[in-house]
Coordinates of C-alpha atoms in Angstrom, one line a residue:
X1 CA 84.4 123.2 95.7
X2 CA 85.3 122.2 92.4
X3 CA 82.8 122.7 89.4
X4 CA 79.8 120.2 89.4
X5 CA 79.0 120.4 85.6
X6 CA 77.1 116.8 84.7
X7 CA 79.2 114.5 82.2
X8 CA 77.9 111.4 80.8
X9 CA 81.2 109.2 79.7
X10 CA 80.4 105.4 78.8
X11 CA 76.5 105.7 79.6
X12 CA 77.5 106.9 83.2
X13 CA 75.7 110.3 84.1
X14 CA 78.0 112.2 86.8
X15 CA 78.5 115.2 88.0
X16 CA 82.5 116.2 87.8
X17 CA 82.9 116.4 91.2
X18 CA 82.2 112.7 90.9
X19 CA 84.3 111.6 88.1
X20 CA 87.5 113.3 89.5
X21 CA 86.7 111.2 92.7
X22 CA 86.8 108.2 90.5
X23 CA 89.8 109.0 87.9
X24 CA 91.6 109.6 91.7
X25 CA 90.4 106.8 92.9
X26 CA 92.1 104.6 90.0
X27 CA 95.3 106.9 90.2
X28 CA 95.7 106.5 94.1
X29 CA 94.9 103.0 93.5
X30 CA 97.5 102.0 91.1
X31 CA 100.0 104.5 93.3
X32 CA 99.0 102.1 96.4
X33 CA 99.4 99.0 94.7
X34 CA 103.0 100.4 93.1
X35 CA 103.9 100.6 96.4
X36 CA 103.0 97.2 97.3
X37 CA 105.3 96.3 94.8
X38 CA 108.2 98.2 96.0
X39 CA 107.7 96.9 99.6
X40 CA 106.1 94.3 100.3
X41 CA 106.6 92.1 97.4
X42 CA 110.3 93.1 97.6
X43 CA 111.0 92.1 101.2
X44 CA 109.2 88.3 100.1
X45 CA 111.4 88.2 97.3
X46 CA 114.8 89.4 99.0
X47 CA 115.8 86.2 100.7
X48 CA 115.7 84.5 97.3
X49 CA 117.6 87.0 95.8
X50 CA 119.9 87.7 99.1
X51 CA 120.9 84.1 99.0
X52 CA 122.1 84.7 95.4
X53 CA 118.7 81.4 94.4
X54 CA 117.7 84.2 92.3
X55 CA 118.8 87.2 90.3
X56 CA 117.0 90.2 90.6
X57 CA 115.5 90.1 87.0
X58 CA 114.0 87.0 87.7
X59 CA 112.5 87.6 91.0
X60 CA 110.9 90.1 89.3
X61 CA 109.7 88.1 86.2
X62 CA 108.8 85.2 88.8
X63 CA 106.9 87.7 91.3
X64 CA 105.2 89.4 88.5
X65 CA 103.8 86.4 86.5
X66 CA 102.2 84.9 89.9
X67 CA 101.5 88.2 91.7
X68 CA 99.1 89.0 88.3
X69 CA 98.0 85.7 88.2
X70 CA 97.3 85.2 92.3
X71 CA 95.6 88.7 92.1
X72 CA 93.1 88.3 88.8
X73 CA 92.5 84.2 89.4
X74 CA 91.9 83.9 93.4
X75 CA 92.0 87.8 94.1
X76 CA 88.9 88.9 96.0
X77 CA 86.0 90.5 93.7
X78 CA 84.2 91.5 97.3
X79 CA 86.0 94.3 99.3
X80 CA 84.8 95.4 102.9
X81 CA 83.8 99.3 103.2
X82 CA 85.8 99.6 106.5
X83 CA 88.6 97.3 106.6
X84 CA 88.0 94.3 109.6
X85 CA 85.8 96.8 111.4
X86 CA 88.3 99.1 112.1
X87 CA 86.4 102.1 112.1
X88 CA 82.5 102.2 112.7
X89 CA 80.8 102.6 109.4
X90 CA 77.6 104.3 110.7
X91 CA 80.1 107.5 111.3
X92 CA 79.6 108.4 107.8
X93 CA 76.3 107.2 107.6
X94 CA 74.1 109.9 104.6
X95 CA 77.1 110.8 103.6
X96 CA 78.9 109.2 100.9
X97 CA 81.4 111.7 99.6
X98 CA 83.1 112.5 102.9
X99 CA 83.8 108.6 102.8
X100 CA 85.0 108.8 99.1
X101 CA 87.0 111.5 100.5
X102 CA 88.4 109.6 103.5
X103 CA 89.0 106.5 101.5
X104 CA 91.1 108.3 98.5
X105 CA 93.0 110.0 101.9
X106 CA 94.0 106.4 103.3
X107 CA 95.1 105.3 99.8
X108 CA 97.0 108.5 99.3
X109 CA 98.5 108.4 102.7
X110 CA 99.3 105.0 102.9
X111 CA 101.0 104.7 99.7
X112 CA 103.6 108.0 100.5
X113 CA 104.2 106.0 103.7
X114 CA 105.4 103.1 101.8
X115 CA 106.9 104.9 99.5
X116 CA 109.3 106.5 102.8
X117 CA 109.7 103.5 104.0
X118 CA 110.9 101.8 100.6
X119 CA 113.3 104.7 99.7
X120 CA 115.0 103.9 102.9
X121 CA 115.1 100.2 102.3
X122 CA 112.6 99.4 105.6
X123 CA 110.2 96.3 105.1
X124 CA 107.2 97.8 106.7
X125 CA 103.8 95.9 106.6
X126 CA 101.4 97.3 103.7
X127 CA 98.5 96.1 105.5
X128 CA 98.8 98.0 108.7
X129 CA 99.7 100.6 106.4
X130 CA 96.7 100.8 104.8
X131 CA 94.9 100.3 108.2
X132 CA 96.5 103.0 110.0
X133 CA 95.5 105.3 107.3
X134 CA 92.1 104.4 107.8
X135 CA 92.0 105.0 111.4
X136 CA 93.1 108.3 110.2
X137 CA 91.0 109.5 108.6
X138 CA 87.9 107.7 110.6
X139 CA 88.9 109.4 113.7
X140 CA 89.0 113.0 112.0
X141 CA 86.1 112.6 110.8
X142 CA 84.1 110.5 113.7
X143 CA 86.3 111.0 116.5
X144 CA 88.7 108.5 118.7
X145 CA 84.9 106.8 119.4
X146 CA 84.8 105.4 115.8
X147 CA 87.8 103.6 116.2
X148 CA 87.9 100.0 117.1
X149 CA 90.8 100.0 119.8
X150 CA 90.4 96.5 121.7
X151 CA 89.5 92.7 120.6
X152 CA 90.7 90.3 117.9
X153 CA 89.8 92.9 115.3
X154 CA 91.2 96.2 117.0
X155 CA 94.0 98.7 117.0
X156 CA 95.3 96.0 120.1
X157 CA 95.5 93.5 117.8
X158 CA 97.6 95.2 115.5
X159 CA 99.7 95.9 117.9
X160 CA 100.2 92.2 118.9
X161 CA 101.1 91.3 115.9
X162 CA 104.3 93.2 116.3
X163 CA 105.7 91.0 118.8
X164 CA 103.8 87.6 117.8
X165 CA 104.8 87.6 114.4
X166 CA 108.2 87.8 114.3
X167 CA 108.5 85.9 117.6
X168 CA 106.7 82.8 116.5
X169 CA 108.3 83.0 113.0
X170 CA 112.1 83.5 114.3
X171 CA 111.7 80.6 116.5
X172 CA 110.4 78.5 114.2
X173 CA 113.4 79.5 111.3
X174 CA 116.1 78.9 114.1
X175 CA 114.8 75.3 114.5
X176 CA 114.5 74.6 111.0
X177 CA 117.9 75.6 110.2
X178 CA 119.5 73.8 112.9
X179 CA 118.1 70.7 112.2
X180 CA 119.3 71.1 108.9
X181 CA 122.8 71.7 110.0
X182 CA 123.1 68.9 112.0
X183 CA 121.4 66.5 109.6
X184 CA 122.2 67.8 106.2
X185 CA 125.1 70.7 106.2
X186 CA 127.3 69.3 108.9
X187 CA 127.1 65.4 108.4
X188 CA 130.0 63.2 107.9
X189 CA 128.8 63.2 104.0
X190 CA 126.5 66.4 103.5
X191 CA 125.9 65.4 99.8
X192 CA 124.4 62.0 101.0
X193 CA 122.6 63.5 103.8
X194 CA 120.6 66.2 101.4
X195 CA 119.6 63.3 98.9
X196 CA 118.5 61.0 101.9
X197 CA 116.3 63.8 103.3
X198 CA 115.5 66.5 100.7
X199 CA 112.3 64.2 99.3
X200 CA 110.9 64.5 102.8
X201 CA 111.7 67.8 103.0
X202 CA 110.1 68.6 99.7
X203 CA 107.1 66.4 100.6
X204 CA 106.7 68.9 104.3
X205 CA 107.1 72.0 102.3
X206 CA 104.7 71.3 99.0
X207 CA 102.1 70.1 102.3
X208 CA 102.5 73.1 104.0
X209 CA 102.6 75.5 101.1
X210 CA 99.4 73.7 99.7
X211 CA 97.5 74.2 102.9
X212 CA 99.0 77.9 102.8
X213 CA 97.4 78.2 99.7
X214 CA 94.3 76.7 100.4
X215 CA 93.5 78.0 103.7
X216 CA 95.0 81.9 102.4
X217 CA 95.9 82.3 98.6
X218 CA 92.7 80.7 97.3
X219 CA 90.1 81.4 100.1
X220 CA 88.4 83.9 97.5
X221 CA 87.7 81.5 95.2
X222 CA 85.8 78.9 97.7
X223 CA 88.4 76.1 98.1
X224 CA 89.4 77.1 101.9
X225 CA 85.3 76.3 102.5
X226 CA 86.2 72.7 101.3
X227 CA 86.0 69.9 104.7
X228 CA 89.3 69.7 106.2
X229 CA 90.0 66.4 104.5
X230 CA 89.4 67.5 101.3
X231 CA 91.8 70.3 101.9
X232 CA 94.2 67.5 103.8
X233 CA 93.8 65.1 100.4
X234 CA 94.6 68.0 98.2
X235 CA 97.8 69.1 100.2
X236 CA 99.4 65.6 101.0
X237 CA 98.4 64.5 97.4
X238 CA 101.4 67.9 96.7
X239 CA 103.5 66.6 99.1
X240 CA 103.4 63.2 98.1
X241 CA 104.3 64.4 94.1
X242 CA 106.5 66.3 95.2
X243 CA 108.5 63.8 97.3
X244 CA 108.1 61.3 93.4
X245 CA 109.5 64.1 91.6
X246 CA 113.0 64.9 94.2
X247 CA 113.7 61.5 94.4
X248 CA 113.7 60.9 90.0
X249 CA 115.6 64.5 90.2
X250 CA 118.5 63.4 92.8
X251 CA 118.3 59.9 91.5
X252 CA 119.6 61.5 88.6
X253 CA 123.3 63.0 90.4
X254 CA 126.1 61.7 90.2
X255 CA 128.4 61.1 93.9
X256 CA 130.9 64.1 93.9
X257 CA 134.3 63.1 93.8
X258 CA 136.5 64.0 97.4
X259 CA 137.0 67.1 98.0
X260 CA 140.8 67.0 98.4
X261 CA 142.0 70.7 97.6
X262 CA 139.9 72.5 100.4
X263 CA 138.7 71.6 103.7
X264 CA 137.8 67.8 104.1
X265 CA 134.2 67.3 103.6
X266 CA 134.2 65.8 107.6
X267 CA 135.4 68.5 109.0
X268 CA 132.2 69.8 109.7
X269 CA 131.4 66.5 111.3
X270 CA 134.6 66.9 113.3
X271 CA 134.0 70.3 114.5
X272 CA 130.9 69.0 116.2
X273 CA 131.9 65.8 117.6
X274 CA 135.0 67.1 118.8
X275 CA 133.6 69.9 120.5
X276 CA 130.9 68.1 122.8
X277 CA 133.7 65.4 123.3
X278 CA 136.1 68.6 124.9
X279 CA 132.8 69.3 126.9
X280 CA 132.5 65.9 128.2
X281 CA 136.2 65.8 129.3
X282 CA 136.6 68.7 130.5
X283 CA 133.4 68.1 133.1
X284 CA 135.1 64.4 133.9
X285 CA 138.5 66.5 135.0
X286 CA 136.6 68.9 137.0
X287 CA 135.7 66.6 139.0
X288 CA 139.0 64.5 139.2
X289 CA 142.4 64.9 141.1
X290 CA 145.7 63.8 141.4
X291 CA 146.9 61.6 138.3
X292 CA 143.7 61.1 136.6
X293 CA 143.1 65.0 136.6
X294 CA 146.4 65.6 134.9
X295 CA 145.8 62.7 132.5
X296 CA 142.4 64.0 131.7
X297 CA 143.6 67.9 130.8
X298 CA 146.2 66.0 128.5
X299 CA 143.5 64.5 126.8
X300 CA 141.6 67.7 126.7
X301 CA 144.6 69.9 124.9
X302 CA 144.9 67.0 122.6
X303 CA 141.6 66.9 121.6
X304 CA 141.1 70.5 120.8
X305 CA 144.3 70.8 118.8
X306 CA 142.1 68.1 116.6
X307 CA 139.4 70.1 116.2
X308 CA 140.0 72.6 113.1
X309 CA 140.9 76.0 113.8
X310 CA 137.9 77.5 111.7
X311 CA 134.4 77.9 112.0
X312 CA 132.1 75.3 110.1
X313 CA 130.5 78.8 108.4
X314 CA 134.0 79.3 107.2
X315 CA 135.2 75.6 106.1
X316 CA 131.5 75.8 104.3
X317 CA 132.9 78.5 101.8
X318 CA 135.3 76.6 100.5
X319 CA 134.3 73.3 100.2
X320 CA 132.3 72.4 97.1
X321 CA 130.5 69.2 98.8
X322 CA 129.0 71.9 100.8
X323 CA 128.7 74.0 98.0
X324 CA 126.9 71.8 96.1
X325 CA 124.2 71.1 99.2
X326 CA 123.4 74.5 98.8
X327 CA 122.5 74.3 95.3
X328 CA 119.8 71.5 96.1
X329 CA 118.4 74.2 98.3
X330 CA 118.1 76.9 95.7
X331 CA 115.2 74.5 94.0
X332 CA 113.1 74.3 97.2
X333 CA 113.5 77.9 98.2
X334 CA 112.3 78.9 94.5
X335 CA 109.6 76.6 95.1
X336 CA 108.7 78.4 98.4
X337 CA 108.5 82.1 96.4
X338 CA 106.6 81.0 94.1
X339 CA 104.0 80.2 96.3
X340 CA 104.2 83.1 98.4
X341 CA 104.5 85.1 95.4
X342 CA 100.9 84.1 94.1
X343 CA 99.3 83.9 97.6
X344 CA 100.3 87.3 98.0
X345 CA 98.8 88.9 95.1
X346 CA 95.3 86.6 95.6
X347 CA 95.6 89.0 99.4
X348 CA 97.4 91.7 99.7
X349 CA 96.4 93.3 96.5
X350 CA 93.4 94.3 98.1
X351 CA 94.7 96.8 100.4
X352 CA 95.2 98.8 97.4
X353 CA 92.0 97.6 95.1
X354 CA 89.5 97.4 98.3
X355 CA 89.4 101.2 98.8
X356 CA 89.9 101.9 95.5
X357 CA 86.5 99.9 94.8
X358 CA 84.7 101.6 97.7
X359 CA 85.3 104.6 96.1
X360 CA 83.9 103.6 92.5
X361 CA 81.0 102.1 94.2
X362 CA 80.0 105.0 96.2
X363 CA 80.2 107.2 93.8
X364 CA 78.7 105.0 90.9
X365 CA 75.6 104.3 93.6
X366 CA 75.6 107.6 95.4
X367 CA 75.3 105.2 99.0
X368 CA 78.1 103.8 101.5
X369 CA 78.2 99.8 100.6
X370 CA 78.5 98.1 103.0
X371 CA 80.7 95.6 100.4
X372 CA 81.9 96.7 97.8
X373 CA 82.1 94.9 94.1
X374 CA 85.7 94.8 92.9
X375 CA 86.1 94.3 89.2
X376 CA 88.2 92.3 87.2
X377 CA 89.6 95.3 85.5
X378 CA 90.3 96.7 89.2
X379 CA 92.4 93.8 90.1
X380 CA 94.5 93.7 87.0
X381 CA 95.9 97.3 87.7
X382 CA 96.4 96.3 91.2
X383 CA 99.0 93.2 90.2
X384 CA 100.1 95.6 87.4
X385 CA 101.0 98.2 89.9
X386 CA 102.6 95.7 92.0
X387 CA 104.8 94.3 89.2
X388 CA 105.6 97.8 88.5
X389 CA 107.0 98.6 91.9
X390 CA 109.0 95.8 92.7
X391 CA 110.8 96.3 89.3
X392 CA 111.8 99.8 90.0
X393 CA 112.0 100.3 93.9
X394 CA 111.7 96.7 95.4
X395 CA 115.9 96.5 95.0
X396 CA 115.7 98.9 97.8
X397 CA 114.0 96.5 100.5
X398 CA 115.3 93.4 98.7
X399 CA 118.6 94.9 99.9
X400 CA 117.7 95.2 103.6
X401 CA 115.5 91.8 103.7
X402 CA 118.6 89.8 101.9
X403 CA 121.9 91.1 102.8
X404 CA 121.6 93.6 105.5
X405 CA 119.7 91.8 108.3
X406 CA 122.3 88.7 108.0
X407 CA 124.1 86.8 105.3
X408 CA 121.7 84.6 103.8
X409 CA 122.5 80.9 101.5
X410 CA 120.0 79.1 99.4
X411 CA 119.5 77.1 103.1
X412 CA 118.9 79.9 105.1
X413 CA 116.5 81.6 102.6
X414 CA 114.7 78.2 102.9
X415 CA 114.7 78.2 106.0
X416 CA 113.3 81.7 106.7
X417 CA 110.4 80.9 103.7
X418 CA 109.3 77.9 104.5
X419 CA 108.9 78.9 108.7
X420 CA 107.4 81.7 107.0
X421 CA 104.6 79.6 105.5
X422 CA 104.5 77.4 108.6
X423 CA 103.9 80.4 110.9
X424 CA 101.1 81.9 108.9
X425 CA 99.3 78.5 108.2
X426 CA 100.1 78.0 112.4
X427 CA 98.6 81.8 113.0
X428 CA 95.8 81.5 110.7
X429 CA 94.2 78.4 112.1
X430 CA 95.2 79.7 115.7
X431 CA 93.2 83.0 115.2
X432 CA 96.1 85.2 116.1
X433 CA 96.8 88.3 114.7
X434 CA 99.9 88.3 112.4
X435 CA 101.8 90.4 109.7
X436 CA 103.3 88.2 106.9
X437 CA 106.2 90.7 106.5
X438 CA 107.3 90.6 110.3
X439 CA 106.9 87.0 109.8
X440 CA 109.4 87.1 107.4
X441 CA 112.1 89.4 108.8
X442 CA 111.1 87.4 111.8
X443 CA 112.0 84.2 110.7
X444 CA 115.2 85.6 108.6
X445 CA 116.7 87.2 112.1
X446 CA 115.7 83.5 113.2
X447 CA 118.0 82.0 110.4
X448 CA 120.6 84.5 111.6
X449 CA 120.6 83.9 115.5
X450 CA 120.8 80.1 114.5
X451 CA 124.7 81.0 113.9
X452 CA 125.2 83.4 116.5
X453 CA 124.2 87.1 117.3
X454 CA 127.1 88.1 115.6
X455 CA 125.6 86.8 112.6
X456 CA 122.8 89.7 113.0
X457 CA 123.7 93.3 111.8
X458 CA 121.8 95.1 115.2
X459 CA 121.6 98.6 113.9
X460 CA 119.5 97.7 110.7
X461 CA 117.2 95.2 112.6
X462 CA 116.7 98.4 114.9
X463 CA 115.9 100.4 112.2
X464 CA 113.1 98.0 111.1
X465 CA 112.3 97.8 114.3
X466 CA 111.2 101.5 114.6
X467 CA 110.1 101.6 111.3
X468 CA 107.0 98.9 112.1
X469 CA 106.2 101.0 115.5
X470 CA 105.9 104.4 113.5
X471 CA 104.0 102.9 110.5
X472 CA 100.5 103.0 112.2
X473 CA 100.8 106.8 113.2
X474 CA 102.7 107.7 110.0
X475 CA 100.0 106.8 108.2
X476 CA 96.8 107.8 110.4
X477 CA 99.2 111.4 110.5
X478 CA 99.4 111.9 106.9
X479 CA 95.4 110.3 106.5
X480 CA 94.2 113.2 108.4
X481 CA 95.9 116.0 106.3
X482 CA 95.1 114.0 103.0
X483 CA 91.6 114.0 104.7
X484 CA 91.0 117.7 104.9
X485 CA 92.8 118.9 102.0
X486 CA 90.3 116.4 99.7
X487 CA 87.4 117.7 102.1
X488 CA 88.0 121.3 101.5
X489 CA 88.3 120.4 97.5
X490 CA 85.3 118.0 97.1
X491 CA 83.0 119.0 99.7

């Protein structure tokens, strides 16, 4: 047991004992929320960046400005003593320090997992990071009976939310981006077809990402308690401006002169036309004979030597009509960061700050809160340390999230963001347990599947794969040693 010599620093009589629980509680804190950044922050920022809508200095300038601002502005200032219920507080009922302990253990714990996790590039969820850790420690202390391990707020849960989140999210990208193939990226004219339908596109996305931030970013600062059509007004009155604002913007560009060097802008158009014609026809001289057979096949040879020899994913990288599409898409998918960008730092910043703050508070009040007061100060080194992290490590995951998984444009990064958004508002009003990062990496191996399963790289998905199965143990594993060492120092 260290030495418990009384120190009074800033009118605060401790013992020592209790201010090295609280200068570790800061340290651990900013080391967690570091993390955050290197991780979590990083894999919601890689499909910007992966699709080249982005550089990587200013996804991190971006991220940082509204990670800060999401986390001090509409950040939480109330933090629950045991995450969601987790693990039964009246284990550690009377005794306050072995929950200091076990808190600083999760934060510890948690963090070196992420850390692991980032230095190998896997986007791994901070949240059941930070959870697992907890469960930890909860069950060293209280036993396998502490733990919640059934209902909506359980281990089971959790556990759910492996396969629901990137299921619901996936499905919902590969939709997205095949409807914008077919009306935008491979129409007869694709440059006509974005300006004709980018408004409403813009007016569905600043809807959804309004509601997203209502319902999520900003439900610490009271506006998700508004009636639903307040919150309705607020979101299509975004939509609505942001519909205005697309149509001055494309009113604005000039028609692009024919593409004559490359691939003709309707090839695209004739790769699908053509195609379902060769189905047709070929199905009409199934079922033929004789002359009209033969005539039919004919017809079928001639039609396919029509068609062009390449892909539409390899006519696209050549043809600056298309080219230029994309570039319309690089605004919206911005657009879609930024507000994930802020939403996650008014959220996620408290899995670092919320244990941090149960920490300060037990030790300032000498009780277990049952909520703990998170201070201003508190949540400024969280979005610091998340800044901080995704500017050192985050290229790491950014790596994985935007190139490795598949090969991502300014349309499929939209495409993954915005079905993103959708599948958390979806989830969140639904009551089912979700992850926002296998959201993501759902909805980007959505994007991916939409051209093909050769368009997926396997082996790294599998990777990920594993990495989200081992993260709960990983970090209830290292809780438990964290646990006792700090026990055996402390107590």
């Amino acid at each position: 047991m260290i030495d418990t010599l009384g120190l009074t620093i800033m009118g605060l009589q401790l013992s020592a004992t209790y201010w090295w629980l609280l200068v570790l509680a800061i340290v651990f804190g900013f080391y967690m929320a570091w993390n955050i950044g290197a991780n979590d922050v990083a894999n919601a920022m890689g499909t910007s960046v992966g699709s080249g809508a982005l550089t990587l200095k200013s996804a991190v300038i971006i991220a940082g400005i509204l990670e800060v601002a999401g986390a001090l502005f509409a950040g939480s200032h109330v933090a629950d003593t045991m995450r969601d219920g987790i693990v039964s507080l009246q284990s550690f009922e009377g005794q306050p320090l072995m929950l200091a302990c076990g808190m600083l253990a999760a934060l510890l714990a948690a963090g070196v997992w992420l850390q692991v996790a980032s230095y190998f590039g896997w986007p791994v969820s901070t949240t059941h990071s930070i959870v697992g850790a907890i469960v930890g420690f909860g069950a060293a202390y209280g036993g396998i009976e502490a733990v919640n391990w059934v209902g909506p707020k359980g281990i089971s849960s959790i556990v759910a939310s492996w396969i629901i989140s990137p299921l619901m999210s996936g499905v919902i990208a590969f939709l997205i981006f095949r409807i914008l193939r077919r009306h935008i990226l491979f129409s007869p004219r694709p440059v006509a077809a974005a300006r004709r339908w980018i408004p409403y596109i813009t007016f569905t996305v600043m809807t959804i990402m309004a509601l997203v931030l209502l319902f999520k970013g900003l439900k610490n600062v009271g506006l998700a308690n508004l009636p639903w059509y307040g919150s309705w007004a607020l979101a299509f009155g975004a939509g609505l401006a942001g519909l205005i604002v697309s149509r001055i913007l494309l009113a604005r560009l000039k028609d692009a002169a024919p593409d004559t060097e490359n691939a003709p802008v309707n090839d695209y158009y004739l790769t699908m036309t053509l195609g379902k014609a060769a189905k047709q026809i070929k199905r009409a001289a199934g079922v033929s004979s004789g002359e009209a057979a033969e005539k039919l096949q004919r017809i079928l040879d001639e039609v396919r030597t029509l068609a062009p020899a390449r892909k539409p994913e390899e006519l696209s990288a050549t043809n600056r009509e298309y080219q230029r599409v994309e570039r319309m898409f690089v605004y919206l998918q911005i657009l879609t960061a930024c507000f994930v960008a802020f939403a996650h730092g008014a959220n996620d910043v408290a899995n670092a700050i919320g244990p941090m703050s149960v920490v300060i508070q037990t030790v300032k009040a000498g009780a277990i809160p049952v909520k703990a007061a998170v201070p201003t100060w508190a949540l400024a080194i969280g979005g610091v340390g998340i800044v901080v992290g995704l500017a050192t490590w985050g290229w790491r995951v950014i790596e994985t999230v935007g190139r490795r998984i598949t090969e991502l444009s300014p349309s499929r990064g939209f495409s993954a963001e915005f079905a993103t958004a959708l599948t958390v508002l979806l989830a969140s009003k639904m009551g089912l347990p979700i992850s926002t990062t296998h959201t993501l990496v759902g909805a980007v191996m959505g994007v991916g599947l939409a051209r093909g399963i050769s368009a997926l790289n396997l082996n790294a998905i599998r990777d990920i794969v594993i990495s989200w199965i081992i993260t709960l143990p990983a970090g209830a594993g290292l809780a438990i040693v964290f646990f006792y060492a700090l026990r055996a120092i402390f107590i």
